[in-house]
JSON list of C-alpha atoms in Angstrom, two decimals:
[
{"chain": "A", "resi": 1, "resn": "GLY", "atom": "CA", "xyz": [0.63, -18.96, 0.11]},
{"chain": "A", "resi": 2, "resn": "ASP", "atom": "CA", "xyz": [-0.63, -16.02, 2.11]},
{"chain": "A", "resi": 3, "resn": "SER", "atom": "CA", "xyz": [-3.20, -14.07, 0.09]},
{"chain": "A", "resi": 4, "resn": "VAL", "atom": "CA", "xyz": [-6.28, -11.69, 0.31]},
{"chain": "A", "resi": 5, "resn": "THR", "atom": "CA", "xyz": [-9.47, -11.74, -1.54]},
{"chain": "A", "resi": 6, "resn": "GLN", "atom": "CA", "xyz": [-11.53, -8.53, -1.48]},
{"chain": "A", "resi": 7, "resn": "MET", "atom": "CA", "xyz": [-14.81, -7.50, -2.67]},
{"chain": "A", "resi": 8, "resn": "GLU", "atom": "CA", "xyz": [-15.02, -6.42, -6.28]},
{"chain": "A", "resi": 9, "resn": "GLY", "atom": "CA", "xyz": [-16.15, -2.83, -7.06]},
{"chain": "A", "resi": 10, "resn": "PRO", "atom": "CA", "xyz": [-16.96, -0.35, -7.74]},
{"chain": "A", "resi": 11, "resn": "VAL", "atom": "CA", "xyz": [-19.37, 0.40, -4.99]},
{"chain": "A", "resi": 12, "resn": "THR", "atom": "CA", "xyz": [-21.87, 3.42, -5.21]},
{"chain": "A", "resi": 13, "resn": "LEU", "atom": "CA", "xyz": [-23.77, 4.50, -2.06]},
{"chain": "A", "resi": 14, "resn": "SER", "atom": "CA", "xyz": [-25.85, 7.64, -1.03]},
{"chain": "A", "resi": 15, "resn": "GLU", "atom": "CA", "xyz": [-24.63, 9.58, 1.62]},
{"chain": "A", "resi": 16, "resn": "GLU", "atom": "CA", "xyz": [-25.37, 8.18, 5.20]},
{"chain": "A", "resi": 17, "resn": "ALA", "atom": "CA", "xyz": [-25.80, 4.80, 3.90]},
{"chain": "A", "resi": 18, "resn": "PHE", "atom": "CA", "xyz": [-24.16, 1.81, 5.60]},
{"chain": "A", "resi": 19, "resn": "LEU", "atom": "CA", "xyz": [-20.98, 0.24, 4.10]},
{"chain": "A", "resi": 20, "resn": "THR", "atom": "CA", "xyz": [-19.49, -3.11, 4.13]},
{"chain": "A", "resi": 21, "resn": "ILE", "atom": "CA", "xyz": [-16.40, -4.07, 2.03]},
{"chain": "A", "resi": 22, "resn": "ASN", "atom": "CA", "xyz": [-15.74, -7.88, 2.37]},
{"chain": "A", "resi": 23, "resn": "CYS", "atom": "CA", "xyz": [-12.10, -9.11, 2.91]},
{"chain": "A", "resi": 24, "resn": "THR", "atom": "CA", "xyz": [-10.90, -12.73, 3.32]},
{"chain": "A", "resi": 25, "resn": "TYR", "atom": "CA", "xyz": [-7.66, -14.04, 3.82]},
{"chain": "A", "resi": 26, "resn": "THR", "atom": "CA", "xyz": [-5.69, -17.19, 3.58]},
{"chain": "A", "resi": 27, "resn": "ALA", "atom": "CA", "xyz": [-2.53, -17.41, 5.78]},
{"chain": "A", "resi": 28, "resn": "THR", "atom": "CA", "xyz": [-0.35, -19.67, 7.91]},
{"chain": "A", "resi": 29, "resn": "GLY", "atom": "CA", "xyz": [0.47, -18.39, 11.23]},
{"chain": "A", "resi": 30, "resn": "TYR", "atom": "CA", "xyz": [-0.86, -15.14, 12.73]},
{"chain": "A", "resi": 31, "resn": "PRO", "atom": "CA", "xyz": [-0.74, -12.55, 10.58]},
{"chain": "A", "resi": 32, "resn": "SER", "atom": "CA", "xyz": [-1.64, -8.75, 11.17]},
{"chain": "A", "resi": 33, "resn": "LEU", "atom": "CA", "xyz": [-4.40, -7.22, 8.86]},
{"chain": "A", "resi": 34, "resn": "PHE", "atom": "CA", "xyz": [-4.72, -3.65, 7.75]},
{"chain": "A", "resi": 35, "resn": "TRP", "atom": "CA", "xyz": [-7.02, -1.65, 5.72]},
{"chain": "A", "resi": 36, "resn": "TYR", "atom": "CA", "xyz": [-5.62, 1.25, 3.73]},
{"chain": "A", "resi": 37, "resn": "VAL", "atom": "CA", "xyz": [-7.37, 4.03, 1.95]},
{"chain": "A", "resi": 38, "resn": "GLN", "atom": "CA", "xyz": [-6.29, 5.85, -1.25]},
{"chain": "A", "resi": 39, "resn": "TYR", "atom": "CA", "xyz": [-7.68, 9.15, -2.40]},
{"chain": "A", "resi": 40, "resn": "PRO", "atom": "CA", "xyz": [-7.32, 10.14, -5.90]},
{"chain": "A", "resi": 41, "resn": "GLY", "atom": "CA", "xyz": [-3.95, 11.14, -7.03]},
{"chain": "A", "resi": 42, "resn": "GLU", "atom": "CA", "xyz": [-2.37, 10.24, -3.47]},
{"chain": "A", "resi": 43, "resn": "GLY", "atom": "CA", "xyz": [-0.57, 7.61, -1.87]},
{"chain": "A", "resi": 44, "resn": "LEU", "atom": "CA", "xyz": [-2.06, 4.90, 0.50]},
{"chain": "A", "resi": 45, "resn": "GLN", "atom": "CA", "xyz": [-2.91, 5.82, 4.07]},
{"chain": "A", "resi": 46, "resn": "LEU", "atom": "CA", "xyz": [-3.19, 3.45, 6.79]},
{"chain": "A", "resi": 47, "resn": "LEU", "atom": "CA", "xyz": [-6.89, 3.49, 8.08]},
{"chain": "A", "resi": 48, "resn": "LEU", "atom": "CA", "xyz": [-6.94, 0.86, 10.82]},
{"chain": "A", "resi": 49, "resn": "LYS", "atom": "CA", "xyz": [-5.27, -2.33, 11.88]},
{"chain": "A", "resi": 50, "resn": "ALA", "atom": "CA", "xyz": [-5.56, -5.30, 13.91]},
{"chain": "A", "resi": 51, "resn": "THR", "atom": "CA", "xyz": [-2.92, -7.65, 15.06]},
{"chain": "A", "resi": 52, "resn": "LYS", "atom": "CA", "xyz": [-4.47, -10.65, 16.60]},
{"chain": "A", "resi": 53, "resn": "ALA", "atom": "CA", "xyz": [-7.79, -12.52, 16.58]},
{"chain": "A", "resi": 54, "resn": "ASP", "atom": "CA", "xyz": [-10.84, -10.76, 17.99]},
{"chain": "A", "resi": 55, "resn": "ASP", "atom": "CA", "xyz": [-9.09, -7.27, 17.69]},
{"chain": "A", "resi": 56, "resn": "LYS", "atom": "CA", "xyz": [-11.14, -4.62, 16.39]},
{"chain": "A", "resi": 57, "resn": "GLY", "atom": "CA", "xyz": [-9.50, -1.77, 14.64]},
{"chain": "A", "resi": 58, "resn": "SER", "atom": "CA", "xyz": [-11.44, 1.48, 14.25]},
{"chain": "A", "resi": 59, "resn": "ASN", "atom": "CA", "xyz": [-10.47, 5.08, 12.99]},
{"chain": "A", "resi": 60, "resn": "LYS", "atom": "CA", "xyz": [-12.77, 7.91, 11.61]},
{"chain": "A", "resi": 61, "resn": "GLY", "atom": "CA", "xyz": [-16.03, 5.97, 12.14]},
{"chain": "A", "resi": 62, "resn": "PHE", "atom": "CA", "xyz": [-14.76, 2.77, 10.23]},
{"chain": "A", "resi": 63, "resn": "GLU", "atom": "CA", "xyz": [-14.42, -0.56, 12.11]},
{"chain": "A", "resi": 64, "resn": "ALA", "atom": "CA", "xyz": [-13.10, -4.05, 11.06]},
{"chain": "A", "resi": 65, "resn": "THR", "atom": "CA", "xyz": [-12.63, -7.22, 13.26]},
{"chain": "A", "resi": 66, "resn": "TYR", "atom": "CA", "xyz": [-10.12, -9.79, 12.88]},
{"chain": "A", "resi": 67, "resn": "ARG", "atom": "CA", "xyz": [-12.20, -12.89, 12.57]},
{"chain": "A", "resi": 68, "resn": "LYS", "atom": "CA", "xyz": [-10.02, -16.11, 12.69]},
{"chain": "A", "resi": 69, "resn": "GLU", "atom": "CA", "xyz": [-12.82, -18.59, 12.70]},
{"chain": "A", "resi": 70, "resn": "THR", "atom": "CA", "xyz": [-14.06, -17.07, 9.23]},
{"chain": "A", "resi": 71, "resn": "THR", "atom": "CA", "xyz": [-10.67, -15.86, 8.06]},
{"chain": "A", "resi": 72, "resn": "SER", "atom": "CA", "xyz": [-12.31, -12.41, 7.59]},
{"chain": "A", "resi": 73, "resn": "PHE", "atom": "CA", "xyz": [-11.56, -8.68, 8.06]},
{"chain": "A", "resi": 74, "resn": "HIS", "atom": "CA", "xyz": [-14.70, -6.90, 6.64]},
{"chain": "A", "resi": 75, "resn": "LEU", "atom": "CA", "xyz": [-14.67, -3.08, 6.72]},
{"chain": "A", "resi": 76, "resn": "GLU", "atom": "CA", "xyz": [-17.74, -1.29, 8.04]},
{"chain": "A", "resi": 77, "resn": "LYS", "atom": "CA", "xyz": [-19.00, 2.05, 8.33]},
{"chain": "A", "resi": 78, "resn": "GLY", "atom": "CA", "xyz": [-22.48, 3.09, 9.77]},
{"chain": "A", "resi": 79, "resn": "SER", "atom": "CA", "xyz": [-22.77, 6.36, 7.74]},
{"chain": "A", "resi": 80, "resn": "VAL", "atom": "CA", "xyz": [-20.70, 7.16, 4.67]},
{"chain": "A", "resi": 81, "resn": "GLN", "atom": "CA", "xyz": [-20.03, 10.75, 3.67]},
{"chain": "A", "resi": 82, "resn": "VAL", "atom": "CA", "xyz": [-18.89, 12.19, 0.22]},
{"chain": "A", "resi": 83, "resn": "SER", "atom": "CA", "xyz": [-15.55, 12.56, 1.61]},
{"chain": "A", "resi": 84, "resn": "ASP", "atom": "CA", "xyz": [-15.13, 8.84, 2.15]},
{"chain": "A", "resi": 85, "resn": "SER", "atom": "CA", "xyz": [-15.13, 8.23, -1.66]},
{"chain": "A", "resi": 86, "resn": "ALA", "atom": "CA", "xyz": [-11.67, 6.55, -2.18]},
{"chain": "A", "resi": 87, "resn": "VAL", "atom": "CA", "xyz": [-10.30, 3.25, -2.98]},
{"chain": "A", "resi": 88, "resn": "TYR", "atom": "CA", "xyz": [-9.85, 0.83, 0.10]},
{"chain": "A", "resi": 89, "resn": "PHE", "atom": "CA", "xyz": [-7.37, -1.87, 0.09]},
{"chain": "A", "resi": 90, "resn": "CYS", "atom": "CA", "xyz": [-7.47, -4.90, 2.64]},
{"chain": "A", "resi": 91, "resn": "VAL", "atom": "CA", "xyz": [-3.79, -6.05, 3.40]},
{"chain": "A", "resi": 92, "resn": "LEU", "atom": "CA", "xyz": [-2.28, -9.07, 5.15]},
{"chain": "A", "resi": 93, "resn": "SER", "atom": "CA", "xyz": [1.15, -9.08, 6.93]},
{"chain": "A", "resi": 94, "resn": "PRO", "atom": "CA", "xyz": [2.77, -12.06, 8.34]},
{"chain": "A", "resi": 95, "resn": "GLY", "atom": "CA", "xyz": [5.93, -10.00, 9.05]},
{"chain": "A", "resi": 96, "resn": "ASN", "atom": "CA", "xyz": [7.80, -7.40, 7.09]},
{"chain": "A", "resi": 97, "resn": "GLN", "atom": "CA", "xyz": [6.04, -8.74, 3.81]},
{"chain": "A", "resi": 98, "resn": "PHE", "atom": "CA", "xyz": [2.70, -7.39, 2.87]},
{"chain": "A", "resi": 99, "resn": "TYR", "atom": "CA", "xyz": [0.01, -8.70, 0.61]},
{"chain": "A", "resi": 100, "resn": "PHE", "atom": "CA", "xyz": [-2.61, -6.45, -0.98]},
{"chain": "A", "resi": 101, "resn": "GLY", "atom": "CA", "xyz": [-6.20, -7.13, -2.17]},
{"chain": "A", "resi": 102, "resn": "THR", "atom": "CA", "xyz": [-7.11, -5.80, -5.31]},
{"chain": "A", "resi": 103, "resn": "GLY", "atom": "CA", "xyz": [-8.94, -2.68, -3.91]},
{"chain": "A", "resi": 104, "resn": "THR", "atom": "CA", "xyz": [-12.40, -1.61, -3.89]},
{"chain": "A", "resi": 105, "resn": "SER", "atom": "CA", "xyz": [-13.50, 1.82, -5.12]},
{"chain": "A", "resi": 106, "resn": "LEU", "atom": "CA", "xyz": [-16.15, 3.66, -3.34]},
{"chain": "A", "resi": 107, "resn": "THR", "atom": "CA", "xyz": [-18.11, 6.49, -4.36]},
{"chain": "A", "resi": 108, "resn": "VAL", "atom": "CA", "xyz": [-20.51, 8.40, -2.12]},
{"chain": "A", "resi": 109, "resn": "ILE", "atom": "CA", "xyz": [-23.26, 10.43, -3.83]},
{"chain": "A", "resi": 110, "resn": "PRO", "atom": "CA", "xyz": [-24.90, 13.43, -2.14]},
{"chain": "B", "resi": 1, "resn": "SER", "atom": "CA", "xyz": [7.55, 11.93, 13.55]},
{"chain": "B", "resi": 2, "resn": "GLN", "atom": "CA", "xyz": [8.39, 9.97, 10.42]},
{"chain": "B", "resi": 3, "resn": "THR", "atom": "CA", "xyz": [7.99, 11.25, 7.13]},
{"chain": "B", "resi": 4, "resn": "ILE", "atom": "CA", "xyz": [8.49, 9.99, 3.57]},
{"chain": "B", "resi": 5, "resn": "HIS", "atom": "CA", "xyz": [9.36, 12.05, 0.52]},
{"chain": "B", "resi": 6, "resn": "GLN", "atom": "CA", "xyz": [9.18, 10.90, -3.27]},
{"chain": "B", "resi": 7, "resn": "TRP", "atom": "CA", "xyz": [10.33, 12.95, -6.15]},
{"chain": "B", "resi": 8, "resn": "PRO", "atom": "CA", "xyz": [9.36, 13.97, -8.68]},
{"chain": "B", "resi": 9, "resn": "ALA", "atom": "CA", "xyz": [5.44, 14.08, -8.36]},
{"chain": "B", "resi": 10, "resn": "THR", "atom": "CA", "xyz": [4.98, 13.63, -11.99]},
{"chain": "B", "resi": 11, "resn": "LEU", "atom": "CA", "xyz": [7.08, 12.60, -14.82]},
{"chain": "B", "resi": 12, "resn": "VAL", "atom": "CA", "xyz": [6.76, 12.58, -18.70]},
{"chain": "B", "resi": 13, "resn": "GLN", "atom": "CA", "xyz": [9.17, 10.38, -20.47]},
{"chain": "B", "resi": 14, "resn": "PRO", "atom": "CA", "xyz": [9.88, 9.23, -24.01]},
{"chain": "B", "resi": 15, "resn": "VAL", "atom": "CA", "xyz": [10.20, 5.51, -24.75]},
{"chain": "B", "resi": 16, "resn": "GLY", "atom": "CA", "xyz": [13.81, 4.40, -24.49]},
{"chain": "B", "resi": 17, "resn": "SER", "atom": "CA", "xyz": [14.81, 7.28, -22.11]},
{"chain": "B", "resi": 18, "resn": "PRO", "atom": "CA", "xyz": [16.19, 6.48, -18.65]},
{"chain": "B", "resi": 19, "resn": "LEU", "atom": "CA", "xyz": [14.43, 6.96, -15.36]},
{"chain": "B", "resi": 20, "resn": "SER", "atom": "CA", "xyz": [15.46, 7.53, -11.94]},
{"chain": "B", "resi": 21, "resn": "LEU", "atom": "CA", "xyz": [12.84, 8.09, -9.07]},
{"chain": "B", "resi": 22, "resn": "GLU", "atom": "CA", "xyz": [14.15, 8.83, -5.42]},
{"chain": "B", "resi": 23, "resn": "CYS", "atom": "CA", "xyz": [12.54, 8.20, -2.02]},
{"chain": "B", "resi": 24, "resn": "THR", "atom": "CA", "xyz": [14.01, 9.32, 1.30]},
{"chain": "B", "resi": 25, "resn": "VAL", "atom": "CA", "xyz": [12.65, 8.61, 4.86]},
{"chain": "B", "resi": 26, "resn": "GLU", "atom": "CA", "xyz": [13.05, 10.80, 7.72]},
{"chain": "B", "resi": 27, "resn": "GLY", "atom": "CA", "xyz": [12.87, 10.18, 11.43]},
{"chain": "B", "resi": 28, "resn": "THR", "atom": "CA", "xyz": [13.46, 6.50, 11.65]},
{"chain": "B", "resi": 29, "resn": "SER", "atom": "CA", "xyz": [16.45, 4.05, 11.43]},
{"chain": "B", "resi": 30, "resn": "ASN", "atom": "CA", "xyz": [16.80, 0.71, 9.68]},
{"chain": "B", "resi": 31, "resn": "PRO", "atom": "CA", "xyz": [13.55, 0.89, 7.88]},
{"chain": "B", "resi": 32, "resn": "ASN", "atom": "CA", "xyz": [12.48, -1.75, 5.43]},
{"chain": "B", "resi": 33, "resn": "LEU", "atom": "CA", "xyz": [11.88, -0.09, 2.09]},
{"chain": "B", "resi": 34, "resn": "TYR", "atom": "CA", "xyz": [9.53, -0.91, -0.93]},
{"chain": "B", "resi": 35, "resn": "TRP", "atom": "CA", "xyz": [8.90, 0.14, -4.39]},
{"chain": "B", "resi": 36, "resn": "TYR", "atom": "CA", "xyz": [5.38, -0.43, -5.62]},
{"chain": "B", "resi": 37, "resn": "ARG", "atom": "CA", "xyz": [3.72, 0.23, -9.11]},
{"chain": "B", "resi": 38, "resn": "GLN", "atom": "CA", "xyz": [0.03, 0.70, -9.70]},
{"chain": "B", "resi": 39, "resn": "ALA", "atom": "CA", "xyz": [-1.21, 0.70, -13.13]},
{"chain": "B", "resi": 40, "resn": "ALA", "atom": "CA", "xyz": [-4.46, 2.92, -13.70]},
{"chain": "B", "resi": 41, "resn": "GLY", "atom": "CA", "xyz": [-7.44, 1.50, -11.94]},
{"chain": "B", "resi": 42, "resn": "ARG", "atom": "CA", "xyz": [-5.53, -1.59, -10.67]},
{"chain": "B", "resi": 43, "resn": "GLY", "atom": "CA", "xyz": [-3.98, -2.81, -7.43]},
{"chain": "B", "resi": 44, "resn": "LEU", "atom": "CA", "xyz": [-0.50, -2.62, -6.29]},
{"chain": "B", "resi": 45, "resn": "GLN", "atom": "CA", "xyz": [2.38, -4.73, -7.58]},
{"chain": "B", "resi": 46, "resn": "LEU", "atom": "CA", "xyz": [5.52, -5.04, -5.48]},
{"chain": "B", "resi": 47, "resn": "LEU", "atom": "CA", "xyz": [8.53, -4.19, -7.46]},
{"chain": "B", "resi": 48, "resn": "PHE", "atom": "CA", "xyz": [11.67, -4.25, -5.00]},
{"chain": "B", "resi": 49, "resn": "TYR", "atom": "CA", "xyz": [11.90, -4.33, -1.28]},
{"chain": "B", "resi": 50, "resn": "SER", "atom": "CA", "xyz": [15.13, -3.76, 0.94]},
{"chain": "B", "resi": 51, "resn": "VAL", "atom": "CA", "xyz": [15.85, -4.75, 4.44]},
{"chain": "B", "resi": 52, "resn": "GLY", "atom": "CA", "xyz": [19.24, -2.89, 4.61]},
{"chain": "B", "resi": 53, "resn": "ILE", "atom": "CA", "xyz": [21.79, -0.84, 2.64]},
{"chain": "B", "resi": 54, "resn": "GLY", "atom": "CA", "xyz": [22.70, -2.58, -0.51]},
{"chain": "B", "resi": 55, "resn": "GLN", "atom": "CA", "xyz": [20.20, -5.57, 0.14]},
{"chain": "B", "resi": 56, "resn": "ILE", "atom": "CA", "xyz": [17.63, -5.61, -2.66]},
{"chain": "B", "resi": 57, "resn": "SER", "atom": "CA", "xyz": [15.03, -8.12, -3.49]},
{"chain": "B", "resi": 58, "resn": "SER", "atom": "CA", "xyz": [13.24, -8.08, -6.76]},
{"chain": "B", "resi": 59, "resn": "GLU", "atom": "CA", "xyz": [9.94, -9.49, -7.19]},
{"chain": "B", "resi": 60, "resn": "VAL", "atom": "CA", "xyz": [9.19, -9.18, -10.86]},
{"chain": "B", "resi": 61, "resn": "PRO", "atom": "CA", "xyz": [11.65, -9.63, -13.52]},
{"chain": "B", "resi": 62, "resn": "GLN", "atom": "CA", "xyz": [11.68, -6.22, -15.61]},
{"chain": "B", "resi": 63, "resn": "ASN", "atom": "CA", "xyz": [13.70, -3.76, -16.98]},
{"chain": "B", "resi": 64, "resn": "LEU", "atom": "CA", "xyz": [13.85, -1.84, -13.61]},
{"chain": "B", "resi": 65, "resn": "SER", "atom": "CA", "xyz": [16.31, -2.02, -11.01]},
{"chain": "B", "resi": 66, "resn": "ALA", "atom": "CA", "xyz": [16.48, -0.58, -7.44]},
{"chain": "B", "resi": 67, "resn": "SER", "atom": "CA", "xyz": [19.48, 0.76, -5.35]},
{"chain": "B", "resi": 68, "resn": "ARG", "atom": "CA", "xyz": [19.72, 1.73, -1.63]},
{"chain": "B", "resi": 69, "resn": "PRO", "atom": "CA", "xyz": [22.98, 3.66, -1.28]},
{"chain": "B", "resi": 70, "resn": "GLN", "atom": "CA", "xyz": [22.10, 4.97, 2.32]},
{"chain": "B", "resi": 71, "resn": "ASP", "atom": "CA", "xyz": [19.77, 3.68, 5.12]},
{"chain": "B", "resi": 72, "resn": "ARG", "atom": "CA", "xyz": [17.09, 5.78, 4.38]},
{"chain": "B", "resi": 73, "resn": "GLN", "atom": "CA", "xyz": [17.40, 6.29, 0.60]},
{"chain": "B", "resi": 74, "resn": "PHE", "atom": "CA", "xyz": [15.82, 4.14, -1.98]},
{"chain": "B", "resi": 75, "resn": "ILE", "atom": "CA", "xyz": [16.12, 4.50, -5.76]},
{"chain": "B", "resi": 76, "resn": "LEU", "atom": "CA", "xyz": [14.11, 3.01, -8.72]},
{"chain": "B", "resi": 77, "resn": "SER", "atom": "CA", "xyz": [15.91, 3.29, -11.93]},
{"chain": "B", "resi": 78, "resn": "SER", "atom": "CA", "xyz": [15.61, 2.19, -15.51]},
{"chain": "B", "resi": 79, "resn": "LYS", "atom": "CA", "xyz": [18.13, 2.49, -18.54]},
{"chain": "B", "resi": 80, "resn": "LYS", "atom": "CA", "xyz": [15.27, 2.40, -21.24]},
{"chain": "B", "resi": 81, "resn": "LEU", "atom": "CA", "xyz": [11.94, 2.88, -20.36]},
{"chain": "B", "resi": 82, "resn": "LEU", "atom": "CA", "xyz": [9.08, 0.97, -22.17]},
{"chain": "B", "resi": 83, "resn": "LEU", "atom": "CA", "xyz": [5.25, 2.19, -22.65]},
{"chain": "B", "resi": 84, "resn": "SER", "atom": "CA", "xyz": [4.37, -0.42, -20.26]},
{"chain": "B", "resi": 85, "resn": "ASP", "atom": "CA", "xyz": [6.27, 1.45, -17.41]},
{"chain": "B", "resi": 86, "resn": "SER", "atom": "CA", "xyz": [3.77, 3.89, -17.04]},
{"chain": "B", "resi": 87, "resn": "GLY", "atom": "CA", "xyz": [2.01, 4.01, -13.98]},
{"chain": "B", "resi": 88, "resn": "PHE", "atom": "CA", "xyz": [1.90, 5.39, -10.28]},
{"chain": "B", "resi": 89, "resn": "TYR", "atom": "CA", "xyz": [5.02, 4.44, -8.52]},
{"chain": "B", "resi": 90, "resn": "LEU", "atom": "CA", "xyz": [4.74, 4.29, -4.69]},
{"chain": "B", "resi": 91, "resn": "CYS", "atom": "CA", "xyz": [7.56, 4.05, -2.16]},
{"chain": "B", "resi": 92, "resn": "ALA", "atom": "CA", "xyz": [6.97, 2.89, 1.41]},
{"chain": "B", "resi": 93, "resn": "TRP", "atom": "CA", "xyz": [8.62, 1.89, 4.58]},
{"chain": "B", "resi": 94, "resn": "SER", "atom": "CA", "xyz": [8.08, -0.39, 7.65]},
{"chain": "B", "resi": 95, "resn": "VAL", "atom": "CA", "xyz": [9.23, -1.02, 10.93]},
{"chain": "B", "resi": 96, "resn": "PRO", "atom": "CA", "xyz": [8.14, -3.29, 13.70]},
{"chain": "B", "resi": 97, "resn": "LEU", "atom": "CA", "xyz": [5.78, -1.71, 16.11]},
{"chain": "B", "resi": 98, "resn": "GLY", "atom": "CA", "xyz": [4.81, -4.14, 18.77]},
{"chain": "B", "resi": 99, "resn": "ARG", "atom": "CA", "xyz": [4.18, -7.44, 17.53]},
{"chain": "B", "resi": 100, "resn": "ALA", "atom": "CA", "xyz": [3.31, -6.27, 14.02]},
{"chain": "B", "resi": 101, "resn": "TYR", "atom": "CA", "xyz": [5.01, -4.35, 11.24]},
{"chain": "B", "resi": 102, "resn": "GLU", "atom": "CA", "xyz": [3.19, -1.28, 9.90]},
{"chain": "B", "resi": 103, "resn": "GLN", "atom": "CA", "xyz": [3.69, 0.12, 6.52]},
{"chain": "B", "resi": 104, "resn": "TYR", "atom": "CA", "xyz": [3.43, 3.69, 5.50]},
{"chain": "B", "resi": 105, "resn": "PHE", "atom": "CA", "xyz": [3.47, 5.20, 1.96]},
{"chain": "B", "resi": 106, "resn": "GLY", "atom": "CA", "xyz": [4.81, 8.35, 0.23]},
{"chain": "B", "resi": 107, "resn": "PRO", "atom": "CA", "xyz": [2.78, 10.52, -2.03]},
{"chain": "B", "resi": 108, "resn": "GLY", "atom": "CA", "xyz": [3.97, 8.66, -5.23]},
{"chain": "B", "resi": 109, "resn": "THR", "atom": "CA", "xyz": [5.12, 9.59, -8.65]},
{"chain": "B", "resi": 110, "resn": "ARG", "atom": "CA", "xyz": [3.00, 9.63, -11.67]},
{"chain": "B", "resi": 111, "resn": "LEU", "atom": "CA", "xyz": [4.98, 8.29, -14.58]},
{"chain": "B", "resi": 112, "resn": "THR", "atom": "CA", "xyz": [3.73, 8.58, -18.33]},
{"chain": "B", "resi": 113, "resn": "VAL", "atom": "CA", "xyz": [5.76, 6.95, -20.93]},
{"chain": "B", "resi": 114, "resn": "THR", "atom": "CA", "xyz": [5.08, 8.46, -24.23]}
]
């Protein structure tokens, strides 16, 4: 069945470091892929999305490219800030169902 | 624009007591609605989803139930809470946008069962 495998955390980085959070998926058909962010004590917010192969989603300096050949959707940011500290979820959606990764906790230290 | 409301924001209930959490969506029609639970430091577990009034699908057998009495209202209930029901409960909605569905979450309810 459809599923998402996400990089285990927690991840701790210094401010201005480069961030990569790995995400790979298993799916039949042509699902959409998303990254959500959850700040402490809050609900999840949609960070970025890609709906077809080779699409690049981007928002707030974060980017992820839908790679069908490697079944991946890795999240990257060139220079993280303290305010980026949160939990990040990779999500796959073949339609009106959503499959979540286990989440990766990121802490950015000054 | 669409907004989603959940209440209460926090709740402390004794074991064996009933539960009712409410979620309402504004600014959209015929949304798919979802209830998730997130245990401390864990990922999301889908509890229920609904594609229309009175149509509820349960993903995990448990002592919780859900109802959708109106198009944009989704209620999570329990007759008798267990300690293991503690967690962060999230309501979400989705609608098709272009060739994909997008899902949006409410602010959540933190439930502590004592």
